[in-house]
Amino acid sequence: QVQLVESGGGLAQAGGSLRLSCVVSGRTFSNYAMGWFRQAPGKERELVAATSRSGGITQYVDSVKGRFTISRDNAKNTVYLQMNSLKPEDTAVYYCVADLSMVAVVRGIPSSWGQGTQVTVSS
């Protein structure tokens, strides 16, 4: 069983930045593709970004391209989501996810989910 613990959420102003972190334990981190999902009130959950096991392949939802960056440090068992130029529409609960398959992450069916961290962007 993989355990995921997110941190770094909070309140930011529009145009500001936040960095989310997700520490993984319980299994070999480098075996897992990782991703970040978000869910805003009244909206469906969506994939924000995903990264392959090595970090060599990344994928982003169009609305965050050029603003958000997903990265991972396999030595620290941690995946990050750097969020710049934040907009009020980025307000959501952000979830870290993990799966042995990046396809599963991208399709929204990863095997492991974190508890979520709230990101609120004020205008």
PDB file of C-alpha atoms in Angstrom:
ATOM      1  CA  GLN A   1       0.000   0.000   0.000  1.00  0.00           C
ATOM      2  CA  VAL A   2       1.294   3.412  -0.963  1.00  0.00           C
ATOM      3  CA  GLN A   3       0.738   6.329   1.386  1.00  0.00           C
ATOM      4  CA  LEU A   4       0.653   9.857   0.019  1.00  0.00           C
ATOM      5  CA  VAL A   5       0.746  13.004   2.122  1.00  0.00           C
ATOM      6  CA  GLU A   6       0.267  16.397   0.481  1.00  0.00           C
ATOM      7  CA  SER A   7       1.320  19.757   1.837  1.00  0.00           C
ATOM      8  CA  GLY A   8       1.773  23.301   0.618  1.00  0.00           C
ATOM      9  CA  GLY A   9      -1.773  24.368  -0.046  1.00  0.00           C
ATOM     10  CA  GLY A  10      -3.191  27.606   1.252  1.00  0.00           C
ATOM     11  CA  LEU A  11      -4.349  31.037   0.238  1.00  0.00           C
ATOM     12  CA  ALA A  12      -2.713  33.006  -2.549  1.00  0.00           C
ATOM     13  CA  GLN A  13      -3.542  36.130  -4.489  1.00  0.00           C
ATOM     14  CA  ALA A  14      -4.154  36.069  -8.209  1.00  0.00           C
ATOM     15  CA  GLY A  15      -0.815  36.200  -9.966  1.00  0.00           C
ATOM     16  CA  GLY A  16       0.946  34.593  -7.029  1.00  0.00           C
ATOM     17  CA  SER A  17       2.604  31.229  -6.586  1.00  0.00           C
ATOM     18  CA  LEU A  18       2.317  28.130  -4.436  1.00  0.00           C
ATOM     19  CA  ARG A  19       4.233  24.885  -4.412  1.00  0.00           C
ATOM     20  CA  LEU A  20       2.522  21.647  -3.468  1.00  0.00           C
ATOM     21  CA  SER A  21       4.517  18.688  -2.211  1.00  0.00           C
ATOM     22  CA  CYS A  22       3.548  15.048  -1.884  1.00  0.00           C
ATOM     23  CA  VAL A  23       5.669  12.628   0.090  1.00  0.00           C
ATOM     24  CA  VAL A  24       5.222   8.964  -0.747  1.00  0.00           C
ATOM     25  CA  SER A  25       5.920   6.031   1.548  1.00  0.00           C
ATOM     26  CA  GLY A  26       5.232   2.341   1.680  1.00  0.00           C
ATOM     27  CA  ARG A  27       6.607   1.323  -1.692  1.00  0.00           C
ATOM     28  CA  THR A  28       9.494   2.126  -4.027  1.00  0.00           C
ATOM     29  CA  PHE A  29       8.702   5.634  -5.185  1.00  0.00           C
ATOM     30  CA  SER A  30      10.606   5.386  -8.445  1.00  0.00           C
ATOM     31  CA  ASN A  31       8.331   2.553  -9.587  1.00  0.00           C
ATOM     32  CA  TYR A  32       5.314   4.851  -9.621  1.00  0.00           C
ATOM     33  CA  ALA A  33       3.953   7.344 -12.082  1.00  0.00           C
ATOM     34  CA  MET A  34       2.607  10.342 -10.215  1.00  0.00           C
ATOM     35  CA  GLY A  35       0.010  12.997 -10.798  1.00  0.00           C
ATOM     36  CA  TRP A  36      -2.013  15.832  -9.394  1.00  0.00           C
ATOM     37  CA  PHE A  37      -5.785  16.083  -9.694  1.00  0.00           C
ATOM     38  CA  ARG A  38      -8.036  18.864  -8.525  1.00  0.00           C
ATOM     39  CA  GLN A  39     -11.698  19.269  -7.768  1.00  0.00           C
ATOM     40  CA  ALA A  40     -13.481  22.563  -7.384  1.00  0.00           C
ATOM     41  CA  PRO A  41     -16.916  22.877  -5.766  1.00  0.00           C
ATOM     42  CA  GLY A  42     -19.621  21.783  -8.158  1.00  0.00           C
ATOM     43  CA  LYS A  43     -17.145  20.628 -10.764  1.00  0.00           C
ATOM     44  CA  GLU A  44     -15.793  17.291 -11.851  1.00  0.00           C
ATOM     45  CA  ARG A  45     -12.384  16.184 -10.758  1.00  0.00           C
ATOM     46  CA  GLU A  46      -9.732  16.772 -13.410  1.00  0.00           C
ATOM     47  CA  LEU A  47      -6.163  15.748 -14.022  1.00  0.00           C
ATOM     48  CA  VAL A  48      -3.878  18.750 -13.651  1.00  0.00           C
ATOM     49  CA  ALA A  49      -0.506  17.174 -14.346  1.00  0.00           C
ATOM     50  CA  ALA A  50       1.182  13.790 -14.528  1.00  0.00           C
ATOM     51  CA  THR A  51       4.747  12.560 -14.654  1.00  0.00           C
ATOM     52  CA  SER A  52       6.306   9.257 -15.564  1.00  0.00           C
ATOM     53  CA  ARG A  53       8.407   7.174 -13.189  1.00  0.00           C
ATOM     54  CA  SER A  54      11.620   8.830 -14.297  1.00  0.00           C
ATOM     55  CA  GLY A  55      10.107  12.283 -14.672  1.00  0.00           C
ATOM     56  CA  GLY A  56      11.063  12.291 -18.322  1.00  0.00           C
ATOM     57  CA  ILE A  57       7.475  12.463 -19.537  1.00  0.00           C
ATOM     58  CA  THR A  58       4.998  15.021 -18.283  1.00  0.00           C
ATOM     59  CA  GLN A  59       1.457  15.912 -19.231  1.00  0.00           C
ATOM     60  CA  TYR A  60      -0.696  18.913 -18.347  1.00  0.00           C
ATOM     61  CA  VAL A  61      -4.274  20.012 -18.732  1.00  0.00           C
ATOM     62  CA  ASP A  62      -4.427  22.877 -21.212  1.00  0.00           C
ATOM     63  CA  SER A  63      -5.594  25.406 -18.636  1.00  0.00           C
ATOM     64  CA  VAL A  64      -2.333  25.181 -16.650  1.00  0.00           C
ATOM     65  CA  LYS A  65       0.226  24.795 -19.419  1.00  0.00           C
ATOM     66  CA  GLY A  66       2.959  27.378 -19.066  1.00  0.00           C
ATOM     67  CA  ARG A  67       1.941  28.154 -15.470  1.00  0.00           C
ATOM     68  CA  PHE A  68       2.287  24.870 -13.560  1.00  0.00           C
ATOM     69  CA  THR A  69       5.223  22.486 -13.453  1.00  0.00           C
ATOM     70  CA  ILE A  70       5.214  18.948 -12.102  1.00  0.00           C
ATOM     71  CA  SER A  71       8.515  17.506 -10.959  1.00  0.00           C
ATOM     72  CA  ARG A  72       9.771  14.688  -8.801  1.00  0.00           C
ATOM     73  CA  ASP A  73      12.767  13.923  -6.639  1.00  0.00           C
ATOM     74  CA  ASN A  74      13.153  10.171  -6.470  1.00  0.00           C
ATOM     75  CA  ALA A  75      15.813  10.495  -3.785  1.00  0.00           C
ATOM     76  CA  LYS A  76      13.311  12.278  -1.531  1.00  0.00           C
ATOM     77  CA  ASN A  77      10.245  10.214  -2.486  1.00  0.00           C
ATOM     78  CA  THR A  78       8.517  13.469  -3.312  1.00  0.00           C
ATOM     79  CA  VAL A  79       6.550  14.908  -6.202  1.00  0.00           C
ATOM     80  CA  TYR A  80       5.946  18.635  -6.542  1.00  0.00           C
ATOM     81  CA  LEU A  81       3.519  20.906  -8.297  1.00  0.00           C
ATOM     82  CA  GLN A  82       4.868  24.414  -8.775  1.00  0.00           C
ATOM     83  CA  MET A  83       1.960  26.733  -9.489  1.00  0.00           C
ATOM     84  CA  ASN A  84       2.714  30.193 -10.856  1.00  0.00           C
ATOM     85  CA  SER A  85       0.499  32.969 -12.178  1.00  0.00           C
ATOM     86  CA  LEU A  86      -2.372  31.600 -10.142  1.00  0.00           C
ATOM     87  CA  LYS A  87      -5.923  32.455 -11.131  1.00  0.00           C
ATOM     88  CA  PRO A  88      -9.125  32.343  -9.082  1.00  0.00           C
ATOM     89  CA  GLU A  89     -10.273  29.437 -11.245  1.00  0.00           C
ATOM     90  CA  ASP A  90      -7.363  27.391  -9.876  1.00  0.00           C
ATOM     91  CA  THR A  91      -9.188  27.287  -6.540  1.00  0.00           C
ATOM     92  CA  ALA A  92      -9.804  23.633  -5.697  1.00  0.00           C
ATOM     93  CA  VAL A  93      -8.786  20.737  -3.523  1.00  0.00           C
ATOM     94  CA  TYR A  94      -5.640  19.259  -5.030  1.00  0.00           C
ATOM     95  CA  TYR A  95      -4.960  15.534  -4.751  1.00  0.00           C
ATOM     96  CA  CYS A  96      -1.706  13.689  -5.234  1.00  0.00           C
ATOM     97  CA  VAL A  97      -2.035  10.299  -6.928  1.00  0.00           C
ATOM     98  CA  ALA A  98       0.189   7.343  -7.705  1.00  0.00           C
ATOM     99  CA  ASP A  99       0.048   4.271  -9.885  1.00  0.00           C
ATOM    100  CA  LEU A 100       2.468   1.825 -11.415  1.00  0.00           C
ATOM    101  CA  SER A 101       1.017   2.838 -14.784  1.00  0.00           C
ATOM    102  CA  MET A 102       1.070   6.398 -16.125  1.00  0.00           C
ATOM    103  CA  VAL A 103      -1.849   5.410 -18.349  1.00  0.00           C
ATOM    104  CA  ALA A 104      -3.913   4.767 -15.230  1.00  0.00           C
ATOM    105  CA  VAL A 105      -2.964   8.173 -13.839  1.00  0.00           C
ATOM    106  CA  VAL A 106      -3.859   9.951 -17.073  1.00  0.00           C
ATOM    107  CA  ARG A 107      -7.155   8.051 -17.340  1.00  0.00           C
ATOM    108  CA  GLY A 108      -8.110   9.077 -13.823  1.00  0.00           C
ATOM    109  CA  ILE A 109      -7.980   5.638 -12.267  1.00  0.00           C
ATOM    110  CA  PRO A 110      -4.788   5.639 -10.193  1.00  0.00           C
ATOM    111  CA  SER A 111      -4.603   3.111  -7.397  1.00  0.00           C
ATOM    112  CA  SER A 112      -3.577   5.517  -4.642  1.00  0.00           C
ATOM    113  CA  TRP A 113      -4.823   8.943  -3.598  1.00  0.00           C
ATOM    114  CA  GLY A 114      -3.730  11.445  -1.014  1.00  0.00           C
ATOM    115  CA  GLN A 115      -6.135  13.179   1.325  1.00  0.00           C
ATOM    116  CA  GLY A 116      -6.072  16.444  -0.599  1.00  0.00           C
ATOM    117  CA  THR A 117      -4.917  19.959   0.141  1.00  0.00           C
ATOM    118  CA  GLN A 118      -6.969  23.107  -0.359  1.00  0.00           C
ATOM    119  CA  VAL A 119      -5.738  25.832  -2.686  1.00  0.00           C
ATOM    120  CA  THR A 120      -7.648  29.104  -2.668  1.00  0.00           C
ATOM    121  CA  VAL A 121      -6.798  31.952  -5.019  1.00  0.00           C
ATOM    122  CA  SER A 122      -8.303  35.349  -4.337  1.00  0.00           C
ATOM    123  CA  SER A 123      -8.863  37.952  -7.033  1.00  0.00           C
TER     124      SER A 123
END
